[in-house]
Amino acid sequence: MKEDGVIKELISKGILDSTTRNRLQILDAIDMSMYGGTSWPLTIQTIGKKTGKDGVFDLGLAMGTDAAEELAAAIKKKKLFLPESVLLVDNLIQAAGFGVVEIDVIKRKKEIVLYVNNNAMLKLAYQMYGEKSLTDWFYAGVYTGMIRVLLGVPKCKLRVQKKKKKGTVEYVYTYKG
Amino acid sequence: MSIVDKIVRGTLKIDQGQPVLLKKIPYMMYPARSMAVLIQKIADQLDDDALFQLGYDAGMLAGKEFIDKLGWLGKSLLHRKKSLFRMFEVMGFGKIDVKYWNANKDMVVIHMTDHPVIEHAIKLYGKKEKSSLFYRGIYSAHTHFEFGIENCKFVETQSQTKGAKFFEWSFNYFDTKQKKKISSADE
């Protein structure tokens, strides 16, 4: 499916809609909110000065885990009415607002590779803080939480790998059990 | 669909999976409940003043970006408060009711309800919730930067966390020690 296809599909099926209590929701159950793009890396970086990258990872893990649990509960109620494509974990990560990713699950979930195809927050953070950006560790936590709950890999703990490419950075997250 | 709804729907697009305002300003979109969880966890590391300041700094950067990137369009939007607040509501920033506004005297009172993150925070953490403090910082910054209330730092005089019908946030309006409106608000 094309990168933003799942979002379009959610909107066209009324799953992402602003007419419920005048706020964005997905699956008629999950309230969505927003945060300024450049403000997000600033907030993470400020916290990270105090907590270090492990603390930032834990914050991301808390957020990702809760998001995944809320999605899982909503899906359980509505599974019969959702298109199959929406139920793929990488599409759910996108629907939750955490970027466009592709997940490779290898050796019966003992190895996982998550490729970030597009995450505006990671890009902005790199523009603002370069190699010192802690936002990549925050998302390591977020994606770890999502994978633990939605893919059923409880011991997953993703690590950040970066590849520099023509003035930008590509992010890959890996786990080996 | 009302004209306001049309304006709101036209301003916010989903681009490659993430929202973009007026084709220029990227936003992060996330489940509100998970944000409440995150803020509470951040609050474990910071005292109340630092948490407010964290929100304030985020709001200042967002406000600056709004004006810098949108230029005259951003400034003209500031005069269409009804449309702007409706947009904020749809974006999950809560419903704002301006009760008093005097930019010449830097005085303001707003009532805020229906903020999805704060609602979830109250459900999860009750009176210990910290999301309202964080967002009070953010709103203070925006009220200073985009809406001309110089150095606005909101104080809270009513709180949904404590059972009130709305959050009442004000600046330069109440004498909090004497718990009454200051006299120049009537001039």
Coordinates of N, CA, C and O in Angstrom, one line a residue, chain A:
Chain A
M1 N 0.8 -1.2 0.0 CA 0.0 0.0 0.0 C 0.9 1.2 0.0 O 1.9 1.3 0.6
K2 N 0.4 2.3 -0.7 CA 1.2 3.5 -0.8 C 1.4 4.1 0.6 O 0.5 3.8 1.5
E3 N 2.4 4.9 0.7 CA 2.7 5.5 2.1 C 1.6 6.0 2.8 O 1.3 5.7 4.0
D4 N 0.8 7.0 2.2 CA -0.3 7.6 3.0 C -1.6 6.9 2.7 O -2.7 7.4 3.0
G5 N -1.6 5.7 2.1 CA -2.8 5.0 1.7 C -3.6 4.6 2.9 O -4.9 4.7 2.8
V6 N -3.0 4.2 4.0 CA -3.8 3.8 5.1 C -4.5 5.0 5.7 O -5.7 4.8 6.2
I7 N -3.9 6.1 5.7 CA -4.6 7.3 6.3 C -5.8 7.7 5.4 O -6.9 8.0 5.9
K8 N -5.6 7.7 4.1 CA -6.7 8.0 3.2 C -7.8 7.0 3.4 O -9.0 7.3 3.3
E9 N -7.4 5.7 3.6 CA -8.4 4.7 3.7 C -9.2 4.9 5.0 O -10.4 4.8 5.1
L10 N -8.5 5.3 6.1 CA -9.1 5.6 7.3 C -10.1 6.8 7.2 O -11.2 6.8 7.7
I11 N -9.7 7.8 6.5 CA -10.6 9.0 6.3 C -11.8 8.6 5.5 O -12.9 8.9 5.8
S12 N -11.5 7.9 4.4 CA -12.7 7.6 3.5 C -13.7 6.7 4.1 O -14.9 6.7 3.8
K13 N -13.2 5.9 5.1 CA -14.2 5.0 5.7 C -14.7 5.6 7.0 O -15.3 5.0 7.9
G14 N -14.4 6.9 7.2 CA -14.9 7.6 8.4 C -14.2 7.2 9.7 O -14.7 7.5 10.8
I15 N -13.1 6.5 9.5 CA -12.4 6.0 10.7 C -11.6 7.2 11.3 O -11.4 7.2 12.5
L16 N -11.0 8.1 10.5 CA -10.3 9.2 11.0 C -11.2 10.4 10.6 O -11.4 10.7 9.4
D17 N -11.8 11.0 11.6 CA -12.9 12.0 11.3 C -12.9 13.1 12.3 O -12.7 12.9 13.5
S18 N -13.2 14.3 11.9 CA -13.2 15.4 12.8 C -14.6 15.7 13.3 O -14.8 16.7 14.0
T19 N -15.6 15.0 13.0 CA -17.0 15.4 13.3 C -17.4 14.8 14.6 O -18.5 15.0 15.1
T20 N -16.6 13.9 15.2 CA -17.0 13.4 16.5 C -16.5 14.3 17.6 O -15.4 14.4 17.8
R21 N -17.5 14.9 18.3 CA -17.1 15.9 19.3 C -16.1 16.9 18.9 O -15.3 17.4 19.6
N22 N -16.2 17.2 17.6 CA -15.2 18.3 17.0 C -13.8 17.9 17.3 O -13.0 18.8 17.6
R23 N -13.4 16.7 17.3 CA -12.0 16.4 17.5 C -11.7 15.2 16.6 O -12.5 14.4 16.2
L24 N -10.4 15.1 16.3 CA -9.9 13.9 15.5 C -10.0 12.7 16.3 O -9.6 12.7 17.5
Q25 N -10.5 11.6 15.7 CA -10.5 10.3 16.4 C -10.2 9.3 15.3 O -10.4 9.5 14.1
I26 N -9.6 8.2 15.8 CA -9.6 7.0 14.9 C -10.4 5.9 15.5 O -10.5 5.8 16.7
L27 N -10.9 5.1 14.6 CA -11.7 3.9 15.0 C -12.9 4.3 15.9 O -13.4 3.5 16.7
D28 N -13.4 5.5 15.8 CA -14.5 6.0 16.7 C -14.2 5.9 18.2 O -15.2 5.9 19.0
A29 N -13.0 5.7 18.5 CA -12.7 5.4 20.0 C -11.5 6.2 20.5 O -11.4 6.5 21.7
I30 N -10.5 6.4 19.6 CA -9.2 6.9 20.1 C -9.1 8.4 19.8 O -9.0 8.8 18.6
D31 N -9.1 9.2 20.8 CA -8.9 10.6 20.6 C -7.5 10.9 20.1 O -6.6 10.3 20.7
M32 N -7.4 11.8 19.2 CA -6.1 12.2 18.7 C -5.8 13.7 19.1 O -6.7 14.5 19.1
S33 N -4.6 14.0 19.2 CA -4.2 15.4 19.5 C -2.9 15.7 18.7 O -2.4 14.8 18.1
M34 N -2.5 16.9 18.7 CA -1.3 17.3 17.9 C -0.3 18.1 18.8 O -0.7 18.7 19.8
Y35 N 0.9 18.2 18.2 CA 1.9 18.9 18.9 C 2.7 19.5 17.8 O 3.0 18.9 16.7
G36 N 3.2 20.8 18.0 CA 4.0 21.5 17.0 C 5.2 20.7 16.6 O 5.9 20.1 17.4
G37 N 5.5 20.7 15.3 CA 6.6 19.8 14.8 C 7.9 20.1 15.4 O 8.6 19.3 15.9
T38 N 8.4 21.4 15.3 CA 9.7 21.7 15.8 C 9.7 21.7 17.4 O 10.7 21.5 18.0
S39 N 8.5 21.9 18.0 CA 8.5 21.9 19.4 C 8.7 20.5 20.0 O 9.2 20.3 21.1
W40 N 8.4 19.5 19.2 CA 8.5 18.1 19.7 C 10.0 17.7 20.0 O 10.3 17.3 21.1
P41 N 10.9 17.9 19.0 CA 12.3 17.6 19.3 C 12.8 18.5 20.4 O 13.7 18.0 21.2
L42 N 12.4 19.7 20.5 CA 12.8 20.6 21.6 C 12.5 20.0 22.9 O 13.3 19.9 23.8
T43 N 11.2 19.6 23.1 CA 10.8 19.0 24.3 C 11.6 17.7 24.7 O 12.0 17.6 25.8
I44 N 11.8 16.9 23.7 CA 12.5 15.6 24.0 C 13.9 15.9 24.3 O 14.5 15.3 25.3
Q45 N 14.5 16.9 23.6 CA 16.0 17.2 23.9 C 16.1 17.8 25.3 O 17.1 17.5 26.0
T46 N 15.1 18.6 25.7 CA 15.2 19.3 27.0 C 15.1 18.2 28.1 O 15.9 18.2 29.1
I47 N 14.2 17.3 28.0 CA 14.1 16.2 29.0 C 15.3 15.4 28.9 O 15.8 14.9 30.0
G48 N 15.8 15.1 27.8 CA 16.9 14.2 27.6 C 18.2 14.7 28.3 O 19.1 13.9 28.7
K49 N 18.3 16.0 28.4 CA 19.5 16.6 29.1 C 19.5 16.1 30.6 O 20.6 15.9 31.1
K50 N 18.3 15.9 31.1 CA 18.2 15.4 32.5 C 18.3 13.9 32.6 O 18.9 13.3 33.5
T51 N 17.7 13.2 31.6 CA 17.5 11.8 31.8 C 18.5 10.9 31.0 O 18.6 9.7 31.2
G52 N 19.1 11.5 30.0 CA 20.0 10.8 29.1 C 19.1 9.9 28.1 O 17.9 9.9 28.2
K53 N 19.8 9.2 27.2 CA 19.1 8.5 26.2 C 18.3 7.3 26.7 O 17.2 7.1 26.2
D54 N 18.7 6.7 27.8 CA 17.9 5.6 28.4 C 16.6 6.2 28.9 O 15.5 5.5 28.8
G55 N 16.6 7.3 29.5 CA 15.4 7.9 30.1 C 14.5 8.3 29.0 O 13.2 8.2 29.1
V56 N 15.0 8.8 27.9 CA 14.2 9.2 26.7 C 13.6 8.0 26.1 O 12.4 8.0 25.7
F57 N 14.4 6.9 26.0 CA 13.8 5.6 25.5 C 12.6 5.2 26.4 O 11.6 4.8 25.8
D58 N 12.8 5.3 27.7 CA 11.7 4.9 28.6 C 10.4 5.7 28.4 O 9.3 5.2 28.5
L59 N 10.6 7.0 28.1 CA 9.5 7.9 27.9 C 8.7 7.4 26.6 O 7.5 7.3 26.5
G60 N 9.5 7.2 25.6 CA 9.0 6.7 24.3 C 8.3 5.4 24.5 O 7.2 5.1 23.9
L61 N 8.9 4.5 25.3 CA 8.3 3.2 25.5 C 6.9 3.3 26.2 O 6.0 2.6 25.9
A62 N 6.8 4.2 27.2 CA 5.6 4.4 27.9 C 4.5 4.9 26.9 O 3.4 4.4 26.9
M63 N 4.9 5.8 26.0 CA 3.9 6.4 25.1 C 3.5 5.3 24.1 O 2.3 5.1 23.8
G64 N 4.5 4.6 23.5 CA 4.2 3.6 22.5 C 3.4 2.5 23.0 O 2.5 2.0 22.4
T65 N 3.7 2.0 24.2 CA 3.0 0.9 24.8 C 1.5 1.3 25.1 O 0.6 0.5 24.7
D66 N 1.3 2.5 25.6 CA -0.1 2.9 25.8 C -0.9 3.1 24.5 O -2.0 2.6 24.4
A67 N -0.2 3.6 23.5 CA -0.9 3.8 22.2 C -1.3 2.5 21.7 O -2.4 2.3 21.2
A68 N -0.3 1.5 21.8 CA -0.6 0.2 21.2 C -1.7 -0.5 22.0 O -2.6 -1.2 21.4
E69 N -1.7 -0.4 23.3 CA -2.8 -1.0 24.1 C -4.2 -0.4 23.7 O -5.2 -1.1 23.6
E70 N -4.2 0.9 23.5 CA -5.5 1.5 23.2 C -5.9 1.1 21.8 O -7.1 0.8 21.6
L71 N -5.0 1.0 20.9 CA -5.3 0.5 19.5 C -5.8 -0.9 19.6 O -6.8 -1.3 18.9
A72 N -5.1 -1.8 20.3 CA -5.5 -3.2 20.4 C -6.9 -3.3 20.9 O -7.7 -4.2 20.4
A73 N -7.2 -2.6 21.9 CA -8.5 -2.7 22.5 C -9.6 -2.2 21.5 O -10.7 -2.8 21.4
A74 N -9.3 -1.1 20.8 CA -10.3 -0.6 19.8 C -10.5 -1.6 18.7 O -11.6 -1.8 18.2
I75 N -9.4 -2.2 18.2 CA -9.4 -3.2 17.1 C -10.2 -4.4 17.5 O -11.0 -4.9 16.7
K76 N -10.0 -4.8 18.7 CA -10.8 -6.0 19.2 C -12.3 -5.8 19.1 O -13.0 -6.7 18.7
K77 N -12.7 -4.6 19.4 CA -14.2 -4.3 19.3 C -14.6 -4.2 17.8 O -15.7 -4.5 17.5
K78 N -13.7 -3.7 17.0 CA -14.2 -3.4 15.6 C -13.6 -4.2 14.5 O -13.8 -3.9 13.3
K79 N -13.0 -5.3 14.9 CA -12.2 -6.1 13.9 C -13.0 -6.5 12.7 O -12.5 -6.4 11.5
L80 N -14.2 -6.9 12.8 CA -15.0 -7.3 11.7 C -15.2 -6.2 10.7 O -15.5 -6.5 9.5
F81 N -15.1 -5.0 11.1 CA -15.5 -3.9 10.2 C -14.3 -3.1 9.6 O -14.4 -2.1 9.0
L82 N -13.1 -3.6 9.9 CA -11.9 -2.9 9.5 C -11.3 -3.6 8.3 O -11.2 -4.9 8.2
P83 N -10.8 -2.9 7.3 CA -10.1 -3.5 6.2 C -8.8 -4.2 6.7 O -8.2 -3.7 7.6
E84 N -8.4 -5.3 6.0 CA -7.3 -6.0 6.4 C -6.0 -5.2 6.5 O -5.2 -5.3 7.4
S85 N -5.9 -4.3 5.5 CA -4.6 -3.5 5.4 C -4.4 -2.6 6.7 O -3.3 -2.3 7.1
V86 N -5.5 -2.2 7.3 CA -5.4 -1.3 8.5 C -4.8 -2.1 9.6 O -4.2 -1.5 10.5
L87 N -5.0 -3.4 9.6 CA -4.6 -4.2 10.8 C -3.1 -4.6 10.8 O -2.6 -5.1 11.7
L88 N -2.4 -4.2 9.7 CA -0.9 -4.5 9.7 C -0.3 -3.6 10.6 O -0.6 -2.4 10.7
V89 N 0.7 -4.1 11.4 CA 1.3 -3.3 12.5 C 2.0 -2.0 12.0 O 1.9 -1.0 12.6
D90 N 2.7 -2.1 10.8 CA 3.3 -0.9 10.3 C 2.2 0.2 9.9 O 2.5 1.4 10.1
N91 N 1.1 -0.3 9.5 CA 0.0 0.7 9.2 C -0.6 1.2 10.4 O -1.0 2.4 10.5
L92 N -0.7 0.4 11.5 CA -1.2 0.9 12.7 C -0.2 2.0 13.3 O -0.7 3.0 13.9
I93 N 1.0 1.8 13.2 CA 2.0 2.7 13.7 C 1.8 4.1 12.9 O 1.9 5.1 13.5
Q94 N 1.5 4.0 11.6 CA 1.3 5.2 10.9 C 0.0 5.9 11.3 O -0.1 7.1 11.5
A95 N -1.0 5.0 11.5 CA -2.3 5.6 11.9 C -2.2 6.3 13.3 O -2.9 7.3 13.5
A96 N -1.4 5.8 14.1 CA -1.2 6.4 15.5 C -0.3 7.7 15.4 O -0.1 8.3 16.4
G97 N 0.2 8.0 14.2 CA 0.9 9.2 14.0 C 2.4 9.1 14.3 O 3.1 10.2 14.4
F98 N 2.9 7.9 14.3 CA 4.4 7.7 14.6 C 5.2 7.5 13.3 O 6.3 7.0 13.4
G99 N 4.7 7.9 12.2 CA 5.5 7.9 11.0 C 5.2 6.7 10.1 O 4.5 5.8 10.4
V100 N 5.9 6.7 8.9 CA 5.7 5.6 7.9 C 6.9 4.7 8.1 O 8.0 5.1 7.9
V101 N 6.6 3.4 8.4 CA 7.6 2.5 8.7 C 7.3 1.2 7.9 O 6.2 0.9 7.5
E102 N 8.4 0.4 7.8 CA 8.2 -1.0 7.3 C 8.9 -1.9 8.3 O 10.0 -1.6 8.7
I103 N 8.3 -3.0 8.6 CA 8.8 -3.9 9.6 C 9.1 -5.3 9.0 O 8.2 -5.8 8.3
D104 N 10.3 -5.7 9.2 CA 10.7 -7.1 8.7 C 10.8 -7.9 10.0 O 11.5 -7.6 10.9
V105 N 10.1 -9.0 10.0 CA 10.1 -9.9 11.1 C 10.9 -11.2 10.7 O 10.4 -11.8 9.7
I106 N 11.9 -11.5 11.4 CA 12.8 -12.6 10.9 C 13.0 -13.6 11.9 O 12.9 -13.3 13.1
K107 N 13.2 -14.9 11.5 CA 13.4 -16.0 12.4 C 12.4 -16.1 13.5 O 12.8 -16.1 14.7
R108 N 11.1 -16.1 13.1 CA 10.0 -16.3 14.1 C 10.1 -15.2 15.2 O 10.1 -15.6 16.4
K109 N 10.3 -14.0 14.9 CA 10.2 -12.9 15.8 C 11.5 -12.8 16.6 O 11.5 -12.0 17.6
K110 N 12.5 -13.5 16.3 CA 13.8 -13.4 17.1 C 14.6 -12.2 16.6 O 15.5 -11.8 17.2
E111 N 14.3 -11.8 15.4 CA 15.0 -10.6 14.8 C 13.9 -9.7 14.2 O 13.0 -10.2 13.5
I112 N 14.1 -8.5 14.5 CA 13.1 -7.5 13.9 C 13.9 -6.3 13.4 O 14.9 -5.8 14.0
V113 N 13.6 -5.9 12.2 CA 14.2 -4.7 11.6 C 13.1 -3.8 11.2 O 12.1 -4.1 10.5
L114 N 13.1 -2.5 11.7 CA 12.1 -1.5 11.4 C 12.8 -0.4 10.6 O 13.7 0.2 11.1
Y115 N 12.3 -0.2 9.4 CA 12.8 0.9 8.5 C 11.9 2.1 8.6 O 10.7 1.9 8.4
V116 N 12.5 3.2 8.9 CA 11.6 4.4 8.9 C 11.7 5.0 7.5 O 12.7 5.5 7.1
N117 N 10.5 5.0 6.8 CA 10.4 5.6 5.5 C 10.2 7.1 5.6 O 10.6 7.8 4.7
N118 N 9.4 7.5 6.6 CA 9.1 8.9 6.7 C 8.7 9.2 8.2 O 7.7 8.6 8.6
N119 N 9.5 10.0 8.8 CA 9.1 10.5 10.2 C 9.5 11.9 10.2 O 10.7 12.2 10.4
A120 N 8.6 12.8 10.1 CA 8.9 14.3 10.0 C 9.6 14.7 11.3 O 10.5 15.6 11.3
M121 N 9.3 14.1 12.4 CA 9.9 14.5 13.7 C 11.3 14.2 13.8 O 12.2 14.9 14.3
L122 N 11.7 13.0 13.3 CA 13.1 12.6 13.2 C 13.9 13.5 12.3 O 15.0 13.9 12.7
K123 N 13.3 13.8 11.2 CA 14.0 14.7 10.3 C 14.2 16.1 10.9 O 15.3 16.6 10.8
L124 N 13.2 16.6 11.5 CA 13.3 18.0 12.1 C 14.3 17.9 13.3 O 15.1 18.8 13.4
A125 N 14.3 16.8 14.0 CA 15.2 16.7 15.2 C 16.7 16.7 14.7 O 17.6 17.3 15.3
Y126 N 16.9 16.0 13.6 CA 18.3 15.9 13.0 C 18.7 17.3 12.5 O 19.9 17.7 12.7
Q127 N 17.8 18.0 11.9 CA 18.1 19.4 11.4 C 18.4 20.3 12.6 O 19.3 21.2 12.5
M128 N 17.7 20.1 13.7 CA 17.9 21.0 14.9 C 19.2 20.6 15.7 O 19.9 21.5 16.2
Y129 N 19.4 19.3 15.8 CA 20.4 18.9 16.8 C 21.5 17.9 16.2 O 22.4 17.6 17.0
G130 N 21.4 17.6 15.0 CA 22.4 16.7 14.4 C 22.6 15.4 15.1 O 21.6 14.8 15.5
E131 N 23.8 15.0 15.2 CA 24.1 13.7 15.8 C 23.7 13.7 17.3 O 23.6 12.6 17.9
K132 N 23.5 14.8 17.9 CA 23.2 14.9 19.3 C 21.7 14.7 19.6 O 21.3 14.7 20.7
S133 N 20.9 14.5 18.5 CA 19.5 14.4 18.7 C 19.1 13.2 19.5 O 19.6 12.1 19.3
L134 N 18.2 13.4 20.5 CA 17.8 12.3 21.3 C 16.4 11.7 20.8 O 15.9 10.7 21.3
T135 N 15.8 12.4 19.8 CA 14.5 12.0 19.4 C 14.5 10.6 18.7 O 13.6 9.9 18.8
D136 N 15.7 10.2 18.2 CA 15.7 8.9 17.6 C 15.6 7.8 18.7 O 15.1 6.8 18.5
W137 N 16.2 8.1 19.9 CA 16.0 7.2 21.0 C 14.6 7.2 21.5 O 14.1 6.1 22.0
F138 N 14.0 8.3 21.5 CA 12.6 8.4 21.9 C 11.7 7.5 21.0 O 10.9 6.7 21.5
Y139 N 11.9 7.6 19.7 CA 11.2 6.7 18.8 C 11.6 5.2 18.9 O 10.8 4.3 18.6
A140 N 12.8 5.0 19.3 CA 13.2 3.6 19.6 C 12.3 3.0 20.6 O 11.8 1.9 20.6
G141 N 12.0 3.9 21.7 CA 11.1 3.4 22.7 C 9.7 3.3 22.2 O 9.0 2.3 22.6
V142 N 9.2 4.3 21.4 CA 7.8 4.2 20.9 C 7.6 2.9 20.1 O 6.7 2.2 20.3
Y143 N 8.5 2.7 19.1 CA 8.4 1.5 18.2 C 8.5 0.2 19.0 O 7.8 -0.8 18.7
T144 N 9.4 0.2 20.0 CA 9.5 -0.9 20.9 C 8.2 -1.3 21.6 O 7.7 -2.4 21.6
G145 N 7.6 -0.2 22.1 CA 6.3 -0.4 22.8 C 5.2 -1.0 21.8 O 4.4 -1.9 22.2
M146 N 5.2 -0.4 20.6 CA 4.2 -0.8 19.6 C 4.4 -2.3 19.3 O 3.5 -3.1 19.1
I147 N 5.7 -2.7 19.0 CA 6.0 -4.0 18.6 C 5.7 -5.0 19.7 O 5.2 -6.1 19.5
R148 N 6.1 -4.7 21.0 CA 5.8 -5.6 22.1 C 4.4 -5.9 22.2 O 4.0 -7.1 22.4
V149 N 3.5 -4.9 22.0 CA 2.1 -5.2 22.2 C 1.4 -5.7 21.0 O 0.7 -6.7 21.0
L150 N 1.7 -5.1 19.8 CA 0.9 -5.5 18.6 C 1.5 -6.7 17.9 O 0.8 -7.4 17.2
L151 N 2.8 -6.9 18.0 CA 3.4 -8.0 17.3 C 3.6 -9.2 18.3 O 4.0 -10.3 17.9
G152 N 3.5 -8.9 19.6 CA 3.6 -10.0 20.6 C 5.1 -10.4 20.8 O 5.4 -11.6 20.8
V153 N 6.0 -9.4 20.9 CA 7.4 -9.7 21.1 C 7.8 -9.0 22.4 O 8.4 -7.9 22.4
P154 N 7.5 -9.6 23.6 CA 7.6 -8.9 24.8 C 9.0 -8.5 25.2 O 9.2 -7.6 26.0
K155 N 10.0 -9.2 24.7 CA 11.4 -8.9 25.0 C 12.1 -7.9 24.0 O 13.2 -7.5 24.2
C156 N 11.3 -7.5 23.1 CA 11.9 -6.6 22.1 C 12.4 -5.3 22.7 O 11.8 -4.7 23.6
K157 N 13.6 -4.9 22.3 CA 14.2 -3.6 22.7 C 15.0 -3.1 21.5 O 16.1 -3.6 21.2
L158 N 14.4 -2.2 20.8 CA 15.0 -1.8 19.5 C 16.2 -0.9 19.8 O 16.2 -0.1 20.8
R159 N 17.2 -1.0 18.9 CA 18.4 -0.1 19.0 C 18.4 0.7 17.7 O 17.9 0.3 16.7
V160 N 19.0 1.9 17.9 CA 19.0 2.8 16.7 C 20.2 2.6 15.9 O 21.3 2.4 16.3
Q161 N 20.0 2.5 14.6 CA 21.1 2.5 13.6 C 20.8 3.6 12.6 O 19.7 3.8 12.1
K162 N 21.8 4.4 12.3 CA 21.6 5.5 11.3 C 22.5 5.3 10.1 O 23.6 4.9 10.2
K163 N 22.0 5.8 9.0 CA 22.9 5.8 7.8 C 22.8 7.2 7.2 O 21.7 7.7 7.0
K164 N 23.9 7.8 7.0 CA 23.9 9.2 6.4 C 23.8 9.1 4.9 O 24.4 8.2 4.3
K165 N 22.9 9.9 4.4 CA 22.7 9.9 2.9 C 22.5 11.3 2.4 O 21.4 11.8 2.6
K166 N 23.4 11.8 1.7 CA 23.2 13.1 1.0 C 22.6 14.2 1.9 O 21.5 14.7 1.6
G167 N 23.2 14.5 3.0 CA 22.8 15.6 3.9 C 21.6 15.2 4.8 O 21.2 16.0 5.6
T168 N 21.1 14.0 4.7 CA 20.1 13.6 5.6 C 20.4 12.2 6.3 O 21.5 11.7 6.0
V169 N 19.6 11.8 7.1 CA 19.9 10.5 7.8 C 18.7 9.5 7.7 O 17.6 10.0 7.8
E170 N 19.0 8.3 7.4 CA 18.0 7.3 7.4 C 18.1 6.5 8.7 O 19.2 6.2 9.1
Y171 N 16.9 6.2 9.2 CA 16.9 5.5 10.5 C 16.4 4.0 10.3 O 15.4 3.8 9.6
V172 N 17.1 3.2 10.9 CA 16.8 1.7 11.0 C 16.8 1.3 12.4 O 17.8 1.7 13.1
Y173 N 15.8 0.6 12.9 CA 15.8 0.2 14.3 C 15.9 -1.4 14.2 O 15.2 -2.0 13.5
T174 N 16.7 -1.9 15.1 CA 16.9 -3.4 15.1 C 16.8 -4.0 16.4 O 17.1 -3.4 17.5
Y175 N 16.3 -5.3 16.4 CA 16.3 -6.1 17.6 C 16.8 -7.5 17.3 O 16.3 -8.1 16.3
K176 N 17.6 -8.0 18.1 CA 18.0 -9.4 18.0 C 17.8 -10.1 19.3 O 18.4 -9.7 20.3
G177 N 17.0 -11.1 19.3 CA 16.6 -11.8 20.5 C 17.6 -12.9 20.9 O 18.5 -13.2 20.2

